[in-house]
Coordinates of C-alpha atoms in Angstrom, one line a residue:
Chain A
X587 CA 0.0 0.0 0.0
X588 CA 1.6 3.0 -1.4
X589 CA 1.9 5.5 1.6
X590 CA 1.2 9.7 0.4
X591 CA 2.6 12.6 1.9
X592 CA 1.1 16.1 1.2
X593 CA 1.5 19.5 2.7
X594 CA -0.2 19.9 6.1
X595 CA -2.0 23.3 4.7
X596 CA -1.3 26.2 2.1
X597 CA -2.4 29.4 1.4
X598 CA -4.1 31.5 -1.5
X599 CA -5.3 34.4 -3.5
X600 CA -8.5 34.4 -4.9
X601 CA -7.0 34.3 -8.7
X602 CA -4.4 32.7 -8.3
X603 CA -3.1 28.9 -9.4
X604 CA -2.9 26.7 -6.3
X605 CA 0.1 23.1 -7.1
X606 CA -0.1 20.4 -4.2
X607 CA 1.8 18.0 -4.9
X608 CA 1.7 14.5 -3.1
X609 CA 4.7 12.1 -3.0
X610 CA 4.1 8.5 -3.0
X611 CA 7.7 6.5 -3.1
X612 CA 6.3 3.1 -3.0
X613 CA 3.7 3.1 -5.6
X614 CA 3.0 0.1 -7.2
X615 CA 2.8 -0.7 -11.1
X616 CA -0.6 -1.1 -11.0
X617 CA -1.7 1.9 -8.5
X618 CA -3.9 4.7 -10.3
X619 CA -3.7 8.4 -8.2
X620 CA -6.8 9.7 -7.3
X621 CA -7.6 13.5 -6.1
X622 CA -10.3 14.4 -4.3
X623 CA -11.9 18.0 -2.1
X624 CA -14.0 18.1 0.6
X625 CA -15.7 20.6 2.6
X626 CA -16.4 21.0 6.1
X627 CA -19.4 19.0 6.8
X628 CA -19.3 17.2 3.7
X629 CA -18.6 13.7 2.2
X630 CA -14.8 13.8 -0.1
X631 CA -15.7 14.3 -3.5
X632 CA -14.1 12.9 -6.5
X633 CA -11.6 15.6 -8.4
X634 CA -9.4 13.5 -11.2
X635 CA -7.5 10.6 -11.1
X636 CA -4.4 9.8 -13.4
X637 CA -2.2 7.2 -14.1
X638 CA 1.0 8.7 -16.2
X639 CA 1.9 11.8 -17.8
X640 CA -0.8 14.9 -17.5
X641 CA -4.3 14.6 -16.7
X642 CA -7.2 17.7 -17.1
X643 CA -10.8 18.0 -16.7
X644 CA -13.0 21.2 -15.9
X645 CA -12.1 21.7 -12.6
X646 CA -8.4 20.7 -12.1
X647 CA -5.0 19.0 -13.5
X648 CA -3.0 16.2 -12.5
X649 CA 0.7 16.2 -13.3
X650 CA 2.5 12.8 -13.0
X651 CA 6.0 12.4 -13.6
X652 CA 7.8 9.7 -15.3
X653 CA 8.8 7.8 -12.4
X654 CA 5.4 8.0 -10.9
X655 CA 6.5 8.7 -6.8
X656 CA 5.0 11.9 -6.8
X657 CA 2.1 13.9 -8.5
X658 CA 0.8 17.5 -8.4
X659 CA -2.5 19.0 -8.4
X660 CA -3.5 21.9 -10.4
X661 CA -6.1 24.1 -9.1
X662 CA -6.3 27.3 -11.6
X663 CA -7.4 30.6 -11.0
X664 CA -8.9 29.6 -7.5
X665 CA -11.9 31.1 -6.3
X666 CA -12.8 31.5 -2.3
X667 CA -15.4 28.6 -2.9
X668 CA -12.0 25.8 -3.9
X669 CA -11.1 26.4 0.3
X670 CA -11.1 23.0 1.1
X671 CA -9.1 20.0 2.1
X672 CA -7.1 18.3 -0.7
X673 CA -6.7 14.2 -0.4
X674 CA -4.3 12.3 -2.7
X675 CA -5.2 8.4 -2.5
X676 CA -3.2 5.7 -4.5
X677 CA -4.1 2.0 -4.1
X678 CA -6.6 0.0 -4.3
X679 CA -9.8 1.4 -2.1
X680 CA -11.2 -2.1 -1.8
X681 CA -10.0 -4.8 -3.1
X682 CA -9.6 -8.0 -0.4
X683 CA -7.7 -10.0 -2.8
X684 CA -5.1 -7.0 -2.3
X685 CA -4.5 -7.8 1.3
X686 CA -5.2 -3.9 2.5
X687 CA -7.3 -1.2 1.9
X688 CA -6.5 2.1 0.9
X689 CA -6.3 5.1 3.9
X690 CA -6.4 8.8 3.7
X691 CA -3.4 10.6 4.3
X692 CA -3.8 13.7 6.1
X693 CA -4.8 16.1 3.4
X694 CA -3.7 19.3 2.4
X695 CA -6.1 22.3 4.0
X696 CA -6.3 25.1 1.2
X697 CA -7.3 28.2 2.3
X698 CA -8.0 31.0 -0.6
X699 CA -8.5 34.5 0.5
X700 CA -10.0 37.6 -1.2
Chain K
X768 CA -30.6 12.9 -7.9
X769 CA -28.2 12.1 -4.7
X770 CA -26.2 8.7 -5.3
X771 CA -25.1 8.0 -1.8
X772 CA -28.0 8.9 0.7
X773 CA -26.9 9.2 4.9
X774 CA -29.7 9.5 7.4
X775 CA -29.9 11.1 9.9
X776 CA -27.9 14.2 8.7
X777 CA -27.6 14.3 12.5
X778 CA -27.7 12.0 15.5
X779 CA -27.4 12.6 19.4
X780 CA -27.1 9.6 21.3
X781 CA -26.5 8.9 25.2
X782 CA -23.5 7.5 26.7
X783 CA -23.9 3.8 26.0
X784 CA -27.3 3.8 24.4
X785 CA -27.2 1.9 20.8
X786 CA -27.2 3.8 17.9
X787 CA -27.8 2.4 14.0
X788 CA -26.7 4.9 10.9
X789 CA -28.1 4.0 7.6
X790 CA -27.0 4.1 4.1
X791 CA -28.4 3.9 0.9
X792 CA -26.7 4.0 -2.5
X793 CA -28.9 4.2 -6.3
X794 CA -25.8 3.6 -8.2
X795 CA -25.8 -0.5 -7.7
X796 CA -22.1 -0.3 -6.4
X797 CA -20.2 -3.8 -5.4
X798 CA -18.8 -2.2 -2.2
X799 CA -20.0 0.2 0.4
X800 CA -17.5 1.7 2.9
X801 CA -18.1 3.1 6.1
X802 CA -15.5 5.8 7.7
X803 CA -15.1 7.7 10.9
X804 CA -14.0 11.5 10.7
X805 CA -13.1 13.3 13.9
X806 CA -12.7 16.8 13.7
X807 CA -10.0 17.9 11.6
X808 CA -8.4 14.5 10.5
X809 CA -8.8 12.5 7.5
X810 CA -11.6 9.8 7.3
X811 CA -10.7 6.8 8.7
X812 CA -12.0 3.5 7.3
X813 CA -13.8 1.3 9.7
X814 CA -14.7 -1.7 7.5
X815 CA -16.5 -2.1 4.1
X816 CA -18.3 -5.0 2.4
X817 CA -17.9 -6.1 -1.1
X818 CA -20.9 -7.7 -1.9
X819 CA -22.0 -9.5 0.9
X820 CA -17.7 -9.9 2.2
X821 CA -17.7 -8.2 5.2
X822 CA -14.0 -6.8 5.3
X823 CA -13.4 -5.5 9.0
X824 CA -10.2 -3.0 9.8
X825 CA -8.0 -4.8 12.2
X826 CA -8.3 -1.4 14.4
X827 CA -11.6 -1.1 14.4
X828 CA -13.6 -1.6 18.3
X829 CA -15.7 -3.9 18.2
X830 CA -18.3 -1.4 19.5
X831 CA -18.8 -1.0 15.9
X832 CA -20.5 -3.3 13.9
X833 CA -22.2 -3.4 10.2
X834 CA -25.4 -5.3 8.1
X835 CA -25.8 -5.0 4.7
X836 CA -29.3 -6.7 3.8
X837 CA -29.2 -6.1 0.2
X838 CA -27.5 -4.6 -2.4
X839 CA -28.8 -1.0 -1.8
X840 CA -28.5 -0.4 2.2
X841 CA -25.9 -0.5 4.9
X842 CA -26.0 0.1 8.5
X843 CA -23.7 0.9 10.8
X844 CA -24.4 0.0 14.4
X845 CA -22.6 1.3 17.9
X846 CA -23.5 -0.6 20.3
X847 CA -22.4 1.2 23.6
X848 CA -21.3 4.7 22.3
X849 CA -19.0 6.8 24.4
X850 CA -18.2 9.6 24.3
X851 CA -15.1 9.5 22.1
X852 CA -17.3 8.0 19.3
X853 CA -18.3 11.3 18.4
X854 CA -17.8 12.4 14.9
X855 CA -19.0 12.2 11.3
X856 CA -19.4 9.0 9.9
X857 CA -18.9 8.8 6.3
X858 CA -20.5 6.2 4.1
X859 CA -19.1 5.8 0.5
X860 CA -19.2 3.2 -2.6
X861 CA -17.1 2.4 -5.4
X862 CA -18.3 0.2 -8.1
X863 CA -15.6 -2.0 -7.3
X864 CA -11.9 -2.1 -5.4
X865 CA -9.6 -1.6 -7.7
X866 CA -7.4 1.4 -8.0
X867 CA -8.6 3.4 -11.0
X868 CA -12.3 3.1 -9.1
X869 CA -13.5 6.0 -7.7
X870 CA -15.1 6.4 -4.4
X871 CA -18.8 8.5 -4.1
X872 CA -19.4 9.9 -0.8
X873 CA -22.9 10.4 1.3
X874 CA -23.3 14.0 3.1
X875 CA -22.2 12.0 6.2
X876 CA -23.9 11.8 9.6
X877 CA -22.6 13.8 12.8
X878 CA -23.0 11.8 15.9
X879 CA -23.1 13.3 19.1
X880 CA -22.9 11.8 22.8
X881 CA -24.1 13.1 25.8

């Protein structure tokens, strides 16, 4: 089970671009890296998920580098509503046969301001 | 249109009184999670079922238990709450356990004990 390490917390301008980036030494071949947000009060909620290279969708980008231990999340041009805590998640989430079941790190808190 | 349905939004419970927490899911998912949250760390995951597998986490009390009748529901009973059993519980499915599967999250319940 690949383990993740993210920043405790950053800060933000309304605007601005926001990179976390998540290192994960011991992923596996297999192991896909999945983003997700979630605000207070709320269930996580699925961002983007990659395997290789660069990965976009409406709402964020994930870079992946060639050797895989590490990837960074692209928030653009945040807005005050993107506060929110960041989880990075590699492994497989529920699979028995895999012996263990993937874990959230501690997230990265993301605090825009005006 | 909500895919992963918690109820109560809220619960208060007494010290040591039984408390069930349901969730539904419309989407027909293979595996149903259910986490713990305390305040300001990451969801932890309790145990989850894949199909009718019951997969516990080797750390979880066994205050806590789970039933899944069917496809659709899951319950999560604690039998004699205290008071550190207060938090949001989280329940989640993913169609099935593999990495590149995504988790979908329910608005969570709060518990409280008094």
């Amino acid at each position: 089970l690949a383990k993740t390490t993210q920043p405790i917390s950053m800060d933000s301008y309304e605007g601005q671009e926001v990179n976390i980036t998540c290192s994960h030494n011991n992923i596996a071949t297999n192991d896909y890296i999945t983003w997700y947000q979630q605000f207070p009060s709320q269930g996580p909620r699925f961002i983007i998920q990659g395997y290789k290279t660069k990965v976009t969708n409406e709402v964020a980008s994930l870079f992946i580098p060639a050797d895989r231990k590490s990837s960074t999340l692209s928030l653009p041009r945040v807005s005050l509503s993107d506060t929110a805590v960041y989880y990075c998640l590699v492994g497989d989430i529920g699979n028995k046969a895999a012996g263990n079941k993937l874990t959230f790190g501690g997230g990265t808190r993301v605090l825009v301001k005006p | 249109d909500a895919m992963v349905i918690q109820n109560p939004r809220y619960q208060v419970t007494q010290f040591g009184k039984p408390v069930t927490l349901s969730c539904s899911q419309t989407l027909n998912h293979n595996v149903m999670y259910w986490y713990q949250q305390k305040s300001s760390q990451a969801p932890k995951l309790l145990f989850h079922y894949y199909d009718k597998d019951f997969n516990n986490e080797a750390d979880t009390p066994d205050n806590f238990q789970s039933r899944r009748p069917n496809t659709s529901f899951c319950f999560l009973d604690i039998r004699s709450p205290g008071l550190g059993d207060a938090a949001m519980y989280l329940c989640a499915t993913s169609k099935g356990g593999g990495s590149n599967e995504k988790l979908f999250f329910g608005s969570g319940t709060q518990l409280s004990v008094l």
